[in-house]
C-alpha positions as a printed Julia matrix, in Angstrom:
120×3 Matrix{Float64}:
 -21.91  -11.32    6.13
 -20.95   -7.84    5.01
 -20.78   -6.59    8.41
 -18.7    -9.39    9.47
 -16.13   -8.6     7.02
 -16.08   -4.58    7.7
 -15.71   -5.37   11.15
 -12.45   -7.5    10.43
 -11.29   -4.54    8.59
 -12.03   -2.04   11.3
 -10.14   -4.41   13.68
  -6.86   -4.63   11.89
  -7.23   -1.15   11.53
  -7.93   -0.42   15.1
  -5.22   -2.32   16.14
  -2.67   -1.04   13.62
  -3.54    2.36   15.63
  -3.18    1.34   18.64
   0.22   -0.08   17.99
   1.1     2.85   16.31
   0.51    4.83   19.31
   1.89    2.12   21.93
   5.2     0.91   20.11
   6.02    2.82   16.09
   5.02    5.96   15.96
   6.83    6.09   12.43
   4.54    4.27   10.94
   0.92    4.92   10.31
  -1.82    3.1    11.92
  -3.79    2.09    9.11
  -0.76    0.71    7.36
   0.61   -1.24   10.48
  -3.06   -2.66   10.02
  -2.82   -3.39    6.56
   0.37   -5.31    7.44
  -1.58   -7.02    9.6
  -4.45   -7.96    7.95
  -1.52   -9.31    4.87
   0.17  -11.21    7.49
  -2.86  -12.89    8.64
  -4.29  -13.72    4.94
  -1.11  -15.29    4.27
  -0.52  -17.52    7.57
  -4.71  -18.44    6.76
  -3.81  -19.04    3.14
  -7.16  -17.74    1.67
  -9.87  -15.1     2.07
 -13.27  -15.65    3.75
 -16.51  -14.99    2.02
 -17.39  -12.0     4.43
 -13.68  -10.27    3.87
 -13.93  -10.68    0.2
 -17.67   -9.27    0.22
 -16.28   -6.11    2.24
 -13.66   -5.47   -0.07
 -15.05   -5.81   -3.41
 -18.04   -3.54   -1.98
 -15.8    -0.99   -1.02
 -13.95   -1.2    -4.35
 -16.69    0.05   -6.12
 -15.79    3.41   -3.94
 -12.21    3.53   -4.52
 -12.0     6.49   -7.19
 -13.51    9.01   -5.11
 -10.4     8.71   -3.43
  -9.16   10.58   -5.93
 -11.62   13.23   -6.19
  -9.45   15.33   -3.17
  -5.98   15.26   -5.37
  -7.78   16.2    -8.76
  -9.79   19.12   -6.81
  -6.53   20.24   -5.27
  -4.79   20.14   -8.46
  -7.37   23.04   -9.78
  -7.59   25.03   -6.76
  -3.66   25.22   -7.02
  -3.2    25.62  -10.26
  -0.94   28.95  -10.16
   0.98   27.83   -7.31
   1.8    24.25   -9.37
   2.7    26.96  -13.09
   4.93   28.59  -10.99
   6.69   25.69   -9.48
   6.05   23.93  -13.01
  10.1    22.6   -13.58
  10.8    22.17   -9.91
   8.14   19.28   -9.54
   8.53   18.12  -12.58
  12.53   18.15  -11.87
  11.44   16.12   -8.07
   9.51   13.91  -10.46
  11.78   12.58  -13.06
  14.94   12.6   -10.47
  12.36   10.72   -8.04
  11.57    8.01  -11.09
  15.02    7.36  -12.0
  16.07    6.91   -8.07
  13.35    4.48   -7.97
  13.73    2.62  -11.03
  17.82    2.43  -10.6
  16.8     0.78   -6.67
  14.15   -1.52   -8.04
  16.88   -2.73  -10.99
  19.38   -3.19   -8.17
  17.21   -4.94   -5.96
  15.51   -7.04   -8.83
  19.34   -8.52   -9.91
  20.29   -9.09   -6.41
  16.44  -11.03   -5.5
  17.63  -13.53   -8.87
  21.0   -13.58   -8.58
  20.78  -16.77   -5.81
  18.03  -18.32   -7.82
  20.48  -18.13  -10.88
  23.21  -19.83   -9.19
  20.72  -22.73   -7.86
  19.29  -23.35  -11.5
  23.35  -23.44  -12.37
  24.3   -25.9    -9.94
  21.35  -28.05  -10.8
Protein backbone atom coordinates (compact mmCIF):
# COMPACT_ATOMS: atom_id res chain seq x y z
CA UNK A 1 0.00 0.00 0.00
CA UNK A 2 2.88 2.32 0.79
CA UNK A 3 4.53 1.68 -2.37
CA UNK A 4 1.45 2.28 -4.24
CA UNK A 5 1.13 5.66 -2.91
CA UNK A 6 5.04 6.70 -3.41
CA UNK A 7 4.70 5.59 -6.78
CA UNK A 8 1.68 8.07 -7.41
CA UNK A 9 3.90 10.65 -6.03
CA UNK A 10 6.88 9.83 -8.17
CA UNK A 11 4.46 9.94 -11.17
CA UNK A 12 3.08 13.39 -10.76
CA UNK A 13 6.44 14.27 -10.16
CA UNK A 14 7.85 12.64 -13.18
CA UNK A 15 5.46 14.08 -15.23
CA UNK A 16 5.60 17.62 -13.81
CA UNK A 17 9.36 17.20 -15.21
CA UNK A 18 8.75 16.15 -18.17
CA UNK A 19 6.37 18.94 -18.90
CA UNK A 20 8.67 21.22 -17.58
CA UNK A 21 11.15 20.27 -20.05
CA UNK A 22 8.59 19.74 -23.10
CA UNK A 23 6.26 22.93 -22.71
CA UNK A 24 7.25 25.65 -19.22
CA UNK A 25 10.49 25.77 -18.61
CA UNK A 26 9.60 28.64 -16.02
CA UNK A 27 8.27 26.57 -13.84
CA UNK A 28 9.79 23.79 -11.87
CA UNK A 29 9.06 20.24 -12.40
CA UNK A 30 8.21 19.16 -9.09
CA UNK A 31 5.82 22.02 -8.67
CA UNK A 32 4.05 21.55 -12.14
CA UNK A 33 3.64 18.02 -10.38
CA UNK A 34 2.36 19.20 -7.30
CA UNK A 35 -0.21 21.13 -9.38
CA UNK A 36 -0.97 18.12 -10.71
CA UNK A 37 -1.32 15.87 -8.13
CA UNK A 38 -3.87 19.12 -6.43
CA UNK A 39 -5.75 19.11 -9.56
CA UNK A 40 -6.34 15.50 -9.55
CA UNK A 41 -7.29 15.27 -5.61
CA UNK A 42 -9.75 17.83 -6.25
CA UNK A 43 -11.54 16.52 -9.61
CA UNK A 44 -11.39 12.80 -7.32
CA UNK A 45 -12.74 14.67 -4.32
CA UNK A 46 -10.81 12.62 -1.66
CA UNK A 47 -7.50 10.90 -0.91
CA UNK A 48 -6.84 7.13 -1.21
CA UNK A 49 -5.58 5.07 1.64
CA UNK A 50 -2.14 4.38 -0.15
CA UNK A 51 -1.59 8.40 -0.97
CA UNK A 52 -2.46 9.32 2.51
CA UNK A 53 -0.09 6.44 3.94
CA UNK A 54 2.83 7.95 1.67
CA UNK A 55 2.38 11.28 2.85
CA UNK A 56 1.94 11.10 6.45
CA UNK A 57 5.13 8.65 6.33
CA UNK A 58 7.08 11.10 4.69
CA UNK A 59 5.88 13.83 7.07
CA UNK A 60 7.56 12.40 9.78
CA UNK A 61 10.82 13.48 7.55
CA UNK A 62 9.87 16.89 6.75
CA UNK A 63 12.23 18.92 9.24
CA UNK A 64 15.34 17.64 7.98
CA UNK A 65 14.45 19.71 5.24
CA UNK A 66 15.52 22.26 7.16
CA UNK A 67 18.67 20.99 8.41
CA UNK A 68 20.53 22.51 4.88
CA UNK A 69 19.18 26.33 5.62
CA UNK A 70 20.06 26.21 9.46
CA UNK A 71 23.68 24.66 8.52
CA UNK A 72 24.08 27.35 5.90
CA UNK A 73 23.03 29.97 8.20
CA UNK A 74 26.29 29.04 10.50
CA UNK A 75 28.70 28.41 7.85
CA UNK A 76 27.76 32.04 6.63
CA UNK A 77 27.53 33.70 9.47
CA UNK A 78 30.09 36.69 8.65
CA UNK A 79 28.93 37.06 5.24
CA UNK A 80 24.99 37.40 6.71
CA UNK A 81 26.77 40.32 9.92
CA UNK A 82 28.02 42.07 7.19
CA UNK A 83 25.01 42.21 5.03
CA UNK A 84 22.99 42.32 8.47
CA UNK A 85 20.53 45.69 7.43
CA UNK A 86 20.47 44.90 3.75
CA UNK A 87 18.51 41.52 4.31
CA UNK A 88 16.85 42.56 6.93
CA UNK A 89 15.89 45.87 4.77
CA UNK A 90 14.82 42.95 1.59
CA UNK A 91 12.89 41.39 4.45
CA UNK A 92 10.62 43.89 5.95
CA UNK A 93 10.15 45.80 2.37
CA UNK A 94 9.44 42.09 1.02
CA UNK A 95 6.62 41.61 4.05
CA UNK A 96 4.93 44.78 3.57
CA UNK A 97 4.80 44.20 -0.49
CA UNK A 98 3.25 41.00 0.36
CA UNK A 99 0.93 41.83 2.98
CA UNK A 100 -0.32 45.24 1.04
CA UNK A 101 -1.02 42.46 -2.28
CA UNK A 102 -2.68 39.87 -0.09
CA UNK A 103 -5.02 42.94 1.56
CA UNK A 104 -5.72 44.03 -2.00
CA UNK A 105 -6.46 40.81 -3.29
CA UNK A 106 -8.41 39.64 -0.07
CA UNK A 107 -11.04 42.95 -0.57
CA UNK A 108 -11.31 42.41 -4.19
CA UNK A 109 -11.97 38.08 -3.65
CA UNK A 110 -15.17 39.53 -1.06
CA UNK A 111 -16.09 42.39 -2.60
CA UNK A 112 -18.66 40.25 -5.20
CA UNK A 113 -19.68 38.03 -2.37
CA UNK A 114 -20.62 41.32 -0.45
CA UNK A 115 -22.73 42.63 -3.10
CA UNK A 116 -24.60 39.06 -3.50
CA UNK A 117 -25.34 38.87 0.39
CA UNK A 118 -26.68 42.74 -0.34
CA UNK A 119 -28.91 41.97 -3.03
CA UNK A 120 -30.27 38.99 -1.20
Amino acid sequence: MLLRGLTWLVLFQLLGTALNHLFLPVLPGPIIGLLLLLGYLIIRGQVGEPLNLAASSLLRYLPLLLVPPAVGVMVYAADIAADFWAITGALVLSLLLSMAFAGVLMQRMVKPHAHREDGQ
